[in-house]
CSV table of C-alpha atoms in Angstrom, one decimal:
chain,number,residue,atom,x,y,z
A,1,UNK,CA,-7.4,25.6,35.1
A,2,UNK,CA,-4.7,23.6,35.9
A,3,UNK,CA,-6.2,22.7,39.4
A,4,UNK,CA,-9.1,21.0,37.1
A,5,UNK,CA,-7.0,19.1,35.3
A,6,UNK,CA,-5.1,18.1,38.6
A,7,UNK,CA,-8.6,16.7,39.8
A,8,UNK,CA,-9.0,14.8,36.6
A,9,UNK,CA,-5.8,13.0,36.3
A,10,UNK,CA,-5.9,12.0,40.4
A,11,UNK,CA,-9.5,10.9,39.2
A,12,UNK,CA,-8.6,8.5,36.5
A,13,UNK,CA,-5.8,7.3,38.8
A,14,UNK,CA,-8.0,6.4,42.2
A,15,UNK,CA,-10.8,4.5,39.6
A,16,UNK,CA,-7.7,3.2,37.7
A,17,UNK,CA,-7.1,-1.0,38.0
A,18,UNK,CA,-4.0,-3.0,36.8
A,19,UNK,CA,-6.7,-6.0,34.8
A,20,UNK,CA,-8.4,-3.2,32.7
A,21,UNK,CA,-5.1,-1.7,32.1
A,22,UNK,CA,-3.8,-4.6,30.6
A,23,UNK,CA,-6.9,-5.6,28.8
A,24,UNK,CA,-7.2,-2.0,26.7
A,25,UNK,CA,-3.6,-2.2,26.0
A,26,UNK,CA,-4.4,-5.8,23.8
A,27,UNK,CA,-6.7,-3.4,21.3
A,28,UNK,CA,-3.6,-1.7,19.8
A,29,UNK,CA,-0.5,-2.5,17.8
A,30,UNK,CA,1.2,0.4,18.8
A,31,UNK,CA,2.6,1.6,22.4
A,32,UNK,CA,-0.2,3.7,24.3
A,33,UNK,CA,-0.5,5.6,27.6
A,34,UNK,CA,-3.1,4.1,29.4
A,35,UNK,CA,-4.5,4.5,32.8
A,36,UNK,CA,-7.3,1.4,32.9
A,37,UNK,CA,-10.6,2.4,33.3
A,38,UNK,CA,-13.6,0.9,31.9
A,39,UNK,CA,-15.6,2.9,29.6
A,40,UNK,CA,-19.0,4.0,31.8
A,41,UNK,CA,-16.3,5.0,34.2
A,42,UNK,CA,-14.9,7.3,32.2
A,43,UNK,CA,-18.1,8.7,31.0
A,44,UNK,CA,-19.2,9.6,34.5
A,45,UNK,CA,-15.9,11.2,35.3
A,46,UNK,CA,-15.7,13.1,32.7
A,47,UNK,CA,-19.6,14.5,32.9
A,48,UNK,CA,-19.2,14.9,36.4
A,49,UNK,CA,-16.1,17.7,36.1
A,50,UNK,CA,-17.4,19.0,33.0
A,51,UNK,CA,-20.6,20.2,35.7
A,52,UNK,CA,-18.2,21.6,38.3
A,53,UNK,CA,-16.8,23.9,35.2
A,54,UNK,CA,-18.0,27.8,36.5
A,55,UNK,CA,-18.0,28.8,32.9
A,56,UNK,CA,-18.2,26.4,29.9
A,57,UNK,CA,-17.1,28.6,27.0
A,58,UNK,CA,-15.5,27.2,24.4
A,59,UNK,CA,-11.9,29.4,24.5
A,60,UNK,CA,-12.0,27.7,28.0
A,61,UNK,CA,-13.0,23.9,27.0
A,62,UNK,CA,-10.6,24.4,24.2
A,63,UNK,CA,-8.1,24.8,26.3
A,64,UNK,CA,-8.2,22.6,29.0
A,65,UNK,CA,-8.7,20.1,26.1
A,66,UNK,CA,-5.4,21.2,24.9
A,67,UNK,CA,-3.7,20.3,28.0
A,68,UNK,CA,-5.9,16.8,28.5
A,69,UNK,CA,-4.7,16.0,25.0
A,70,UNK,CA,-0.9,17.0,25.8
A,71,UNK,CA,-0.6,14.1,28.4
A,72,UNK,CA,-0.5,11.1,25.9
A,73,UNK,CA,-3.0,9.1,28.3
A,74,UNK,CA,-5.9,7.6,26.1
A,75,UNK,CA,-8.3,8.5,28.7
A,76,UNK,CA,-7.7,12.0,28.9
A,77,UNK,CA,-7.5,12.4,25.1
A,78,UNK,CA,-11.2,10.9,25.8
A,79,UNK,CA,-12.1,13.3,28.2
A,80,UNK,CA,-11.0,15.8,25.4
A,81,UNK,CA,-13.2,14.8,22.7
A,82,UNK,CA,-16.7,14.0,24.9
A,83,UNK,CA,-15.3,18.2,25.8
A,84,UNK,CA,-15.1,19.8,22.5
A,85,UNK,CA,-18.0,17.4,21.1
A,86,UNK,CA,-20.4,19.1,24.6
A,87,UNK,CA,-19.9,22.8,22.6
A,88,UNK,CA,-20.7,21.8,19.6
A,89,UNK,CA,-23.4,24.6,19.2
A,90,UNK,CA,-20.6,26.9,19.6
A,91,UNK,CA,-18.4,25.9,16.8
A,92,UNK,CA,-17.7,28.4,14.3
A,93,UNK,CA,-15.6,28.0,10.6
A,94,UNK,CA,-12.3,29.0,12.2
A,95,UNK,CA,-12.2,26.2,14.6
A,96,UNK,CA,-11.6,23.3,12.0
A,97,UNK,CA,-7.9,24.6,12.4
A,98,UNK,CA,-7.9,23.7,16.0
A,99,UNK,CA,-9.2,20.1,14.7
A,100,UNK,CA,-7.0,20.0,12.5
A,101,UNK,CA,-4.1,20.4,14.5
A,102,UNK,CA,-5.1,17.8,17.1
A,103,UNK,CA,-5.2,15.2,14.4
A,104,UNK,CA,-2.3,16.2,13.0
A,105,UNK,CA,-0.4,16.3,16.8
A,106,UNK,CA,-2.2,14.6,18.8
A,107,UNK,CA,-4.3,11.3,17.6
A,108,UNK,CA,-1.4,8.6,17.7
A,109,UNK,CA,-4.1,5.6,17.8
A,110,UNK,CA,-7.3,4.6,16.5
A,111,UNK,CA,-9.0,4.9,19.1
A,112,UNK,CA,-8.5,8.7,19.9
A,113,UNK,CA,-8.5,9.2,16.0
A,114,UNK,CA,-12.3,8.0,15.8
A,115,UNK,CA,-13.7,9.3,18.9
A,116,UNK,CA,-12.4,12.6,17.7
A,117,UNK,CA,-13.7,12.7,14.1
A,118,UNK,CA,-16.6,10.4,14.6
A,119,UNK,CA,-18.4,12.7,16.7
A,120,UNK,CA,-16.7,16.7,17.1
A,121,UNK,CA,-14.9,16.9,13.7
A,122,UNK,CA,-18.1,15.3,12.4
A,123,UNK,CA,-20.3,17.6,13.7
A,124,UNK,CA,-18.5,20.6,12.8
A,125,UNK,CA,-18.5,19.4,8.8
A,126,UNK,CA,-22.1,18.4,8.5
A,127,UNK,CA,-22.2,22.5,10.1
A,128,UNK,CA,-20.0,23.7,7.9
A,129,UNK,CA,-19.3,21.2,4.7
A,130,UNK,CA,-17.3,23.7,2.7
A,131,UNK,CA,-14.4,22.0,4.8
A,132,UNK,CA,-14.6,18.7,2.9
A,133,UNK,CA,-11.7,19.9,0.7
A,134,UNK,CA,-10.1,19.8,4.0
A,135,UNK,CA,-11.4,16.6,5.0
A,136,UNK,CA,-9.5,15.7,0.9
A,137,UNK,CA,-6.7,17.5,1.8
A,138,UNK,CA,-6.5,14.6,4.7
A,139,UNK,CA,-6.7,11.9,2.4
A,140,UNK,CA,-3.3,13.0,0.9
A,141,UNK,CA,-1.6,12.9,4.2
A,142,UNK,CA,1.4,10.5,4.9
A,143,UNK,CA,0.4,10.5,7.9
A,144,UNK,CA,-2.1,7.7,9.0
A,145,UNK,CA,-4.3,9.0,11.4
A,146,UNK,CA,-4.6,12.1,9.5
A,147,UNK,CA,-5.6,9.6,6.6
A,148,UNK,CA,-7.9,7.7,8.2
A,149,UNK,CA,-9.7,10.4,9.8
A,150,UNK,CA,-10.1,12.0,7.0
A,151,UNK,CA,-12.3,9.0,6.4
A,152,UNK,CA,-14.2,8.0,9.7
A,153,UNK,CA,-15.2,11.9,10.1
A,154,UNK,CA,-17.7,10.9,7.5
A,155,UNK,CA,-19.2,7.8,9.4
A,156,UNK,CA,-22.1,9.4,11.2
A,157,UNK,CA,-22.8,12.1,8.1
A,158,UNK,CA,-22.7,8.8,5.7
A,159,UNK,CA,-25.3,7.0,7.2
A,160,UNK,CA,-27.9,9.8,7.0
A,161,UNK,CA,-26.8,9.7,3.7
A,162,UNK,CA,-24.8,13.2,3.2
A,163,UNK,CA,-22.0,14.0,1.2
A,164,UNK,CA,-21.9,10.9,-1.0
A,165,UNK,CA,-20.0,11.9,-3.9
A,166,UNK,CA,-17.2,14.0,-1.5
A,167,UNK,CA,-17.3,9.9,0.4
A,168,UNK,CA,-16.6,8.3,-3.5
A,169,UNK,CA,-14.1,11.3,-3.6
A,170,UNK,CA,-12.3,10.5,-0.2
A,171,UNK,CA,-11.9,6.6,-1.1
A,172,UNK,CA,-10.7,7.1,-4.6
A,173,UNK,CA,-7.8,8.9,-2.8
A,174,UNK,CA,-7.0,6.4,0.0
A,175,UNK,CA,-7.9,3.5,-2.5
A,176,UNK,CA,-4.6,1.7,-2.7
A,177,UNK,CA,-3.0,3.1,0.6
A,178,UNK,CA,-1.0,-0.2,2.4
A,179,UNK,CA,-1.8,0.3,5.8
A,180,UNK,CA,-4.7,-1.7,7.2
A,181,UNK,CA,-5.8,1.3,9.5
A,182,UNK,CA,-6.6,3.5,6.2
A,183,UNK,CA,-7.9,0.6,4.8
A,184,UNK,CA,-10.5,-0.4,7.5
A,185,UNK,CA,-11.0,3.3,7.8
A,186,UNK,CA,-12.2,4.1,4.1
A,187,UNK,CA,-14.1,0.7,4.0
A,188,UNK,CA,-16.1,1.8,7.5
A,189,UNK,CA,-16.9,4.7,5.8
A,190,UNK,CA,-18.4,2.8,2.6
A,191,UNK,CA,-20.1,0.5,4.8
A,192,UNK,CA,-22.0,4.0,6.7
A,193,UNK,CA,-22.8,4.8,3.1
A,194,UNK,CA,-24.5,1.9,2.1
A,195,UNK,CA,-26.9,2.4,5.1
A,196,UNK,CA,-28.6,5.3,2.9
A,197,UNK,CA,-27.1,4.8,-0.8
A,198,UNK,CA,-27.0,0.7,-0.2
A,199,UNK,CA,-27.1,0.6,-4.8
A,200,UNK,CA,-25.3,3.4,-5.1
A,201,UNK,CA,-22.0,1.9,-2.7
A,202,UNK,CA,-22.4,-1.6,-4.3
A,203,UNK,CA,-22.3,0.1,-7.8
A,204,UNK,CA,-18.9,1.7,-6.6
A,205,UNK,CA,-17.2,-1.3,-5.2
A,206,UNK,CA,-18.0,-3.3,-8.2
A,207,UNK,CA,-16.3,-0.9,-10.2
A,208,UNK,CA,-13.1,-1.0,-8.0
A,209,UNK,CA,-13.0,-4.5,-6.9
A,210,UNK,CA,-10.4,-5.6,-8.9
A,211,UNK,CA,-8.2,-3.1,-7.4
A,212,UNK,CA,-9.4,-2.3,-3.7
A,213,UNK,CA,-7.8,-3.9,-1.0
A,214,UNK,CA,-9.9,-7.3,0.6
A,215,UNK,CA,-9.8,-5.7,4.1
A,216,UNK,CA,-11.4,-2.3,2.8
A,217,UNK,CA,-14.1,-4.2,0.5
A,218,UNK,CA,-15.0,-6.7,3.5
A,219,UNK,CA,-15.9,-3.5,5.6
A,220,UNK,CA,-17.5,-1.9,2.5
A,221,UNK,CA,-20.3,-4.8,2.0
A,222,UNK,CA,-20.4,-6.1,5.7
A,223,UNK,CA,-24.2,-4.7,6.0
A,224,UNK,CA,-25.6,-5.6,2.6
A,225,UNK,CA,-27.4,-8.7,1.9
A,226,UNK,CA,-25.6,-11.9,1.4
A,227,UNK,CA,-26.2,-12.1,-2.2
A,228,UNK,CA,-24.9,-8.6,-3.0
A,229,UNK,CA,-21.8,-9.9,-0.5
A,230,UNK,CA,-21.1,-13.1,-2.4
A,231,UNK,CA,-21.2,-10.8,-6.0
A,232,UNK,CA,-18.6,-8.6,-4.5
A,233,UNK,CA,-16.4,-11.1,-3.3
A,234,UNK,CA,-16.3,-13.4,-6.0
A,235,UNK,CA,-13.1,-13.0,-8.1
């Protein structure tokens, strides 16, 4: 196991450069690990050691995920998530508490917070959605990547237009939260809903305008029509 990993990180080093480095470093506030890579890179190498894998089961992807995640380099938490989000068909109930613990351990930035919930924490709720109440459970975090994910797990099951009052639920809790990443967070997550439940969103946001913070009602209405946007907006 560790010998793959070994492979990986000398991987990500050799296709590394210095100008990508220090352009993905500009997308964040805070301090990340990163080795500089450009995205379609990163997709290749991760598909092409995922294929050298001689058994894919999931004790085994969970676990070299565990020790790609323990390195603090963005890329390899990447390599983690496109991992777990390849066994999907194998997830069963008892693995939202190996979710959960990344989230609360190991997603330290947006980026590895959505990649993670947008697609394999996702996944395993639209599977299993008696784990909304922990997806609410979240929401009451102080913790702000546990808050916003609690959110942007929602964004691909919101815009087939699932789960919309659990999504009403969700933003009541992080209505008022300060920081701009719950913020954008819960107002992505509005925004997904309105793809499906467009009346239904701009029904809710009317309702909590007065209250909700600019940033999270900007990303609520950004894909309705411009005169729903100018009712919304106008104080």
């Amino acid at each position: 196991m560790s010998k793959i990993i070994d492979k990986i990180k000398n991987d990500l080093r050799s296709k590394a450069d210095e100008k990508t480095k220090l352009q993905g470093e500009k997308f964040f506030k805070e301090s990340v690990n990163i080795y500089g890579l450009k995205s379609a890179i990163l997709t290749e190498i991760s598909k092409s050691h995922y294929r050298t894998l001689p058994a894919k089961t999931k004790s085994e992807i969970f676990s070299l995920c565990e020790e790609l995640w323990q390195s603090g380099f963005l890329e390899e938490a990447g390599i983690a998530c496109m991992w777990s989000y390849n066994i999907r068909k194998q997830f069963i109930p008892d693995d939202f508490m190996t979710f959960e613990k990344w989230v609360n351990i190991y997603v330290a930035n947006w980026a590895t917070c959505d990649t993670l919930c947008n697609h394999t924490v996702g996944t395993f709720i639209e599977m299993y959605p008696s784990f909304l109440s922990g997806l609410k459970r979240w929401a009451k975090s102080e913790n702000r990547w546990v808050k916003r994910a609690s959110a942007v797990t929602l964004i691909i099951p919101a815009r087939k237009g699932l789960f919309l009052e659990d999504i009403f639920e969700i933003a009541d809790t992080l209505h008022s939260d300060a920081d701009d990443m719950v913020q954008k967070g819960y107002g992505w997550m509005l925004k997904a809903a309105s793809q499906a439940h467009q009346e239904e969103v701009f029904n809710y946001v009317m309702r909590k305008k007065a209250t909700m913070p600019r940033t999270s009602l900007r990303y609520a209405i950004e894909k309705m029509p411009a005169e729903l946007k100018a009712k919304a907006m106008a104080k």
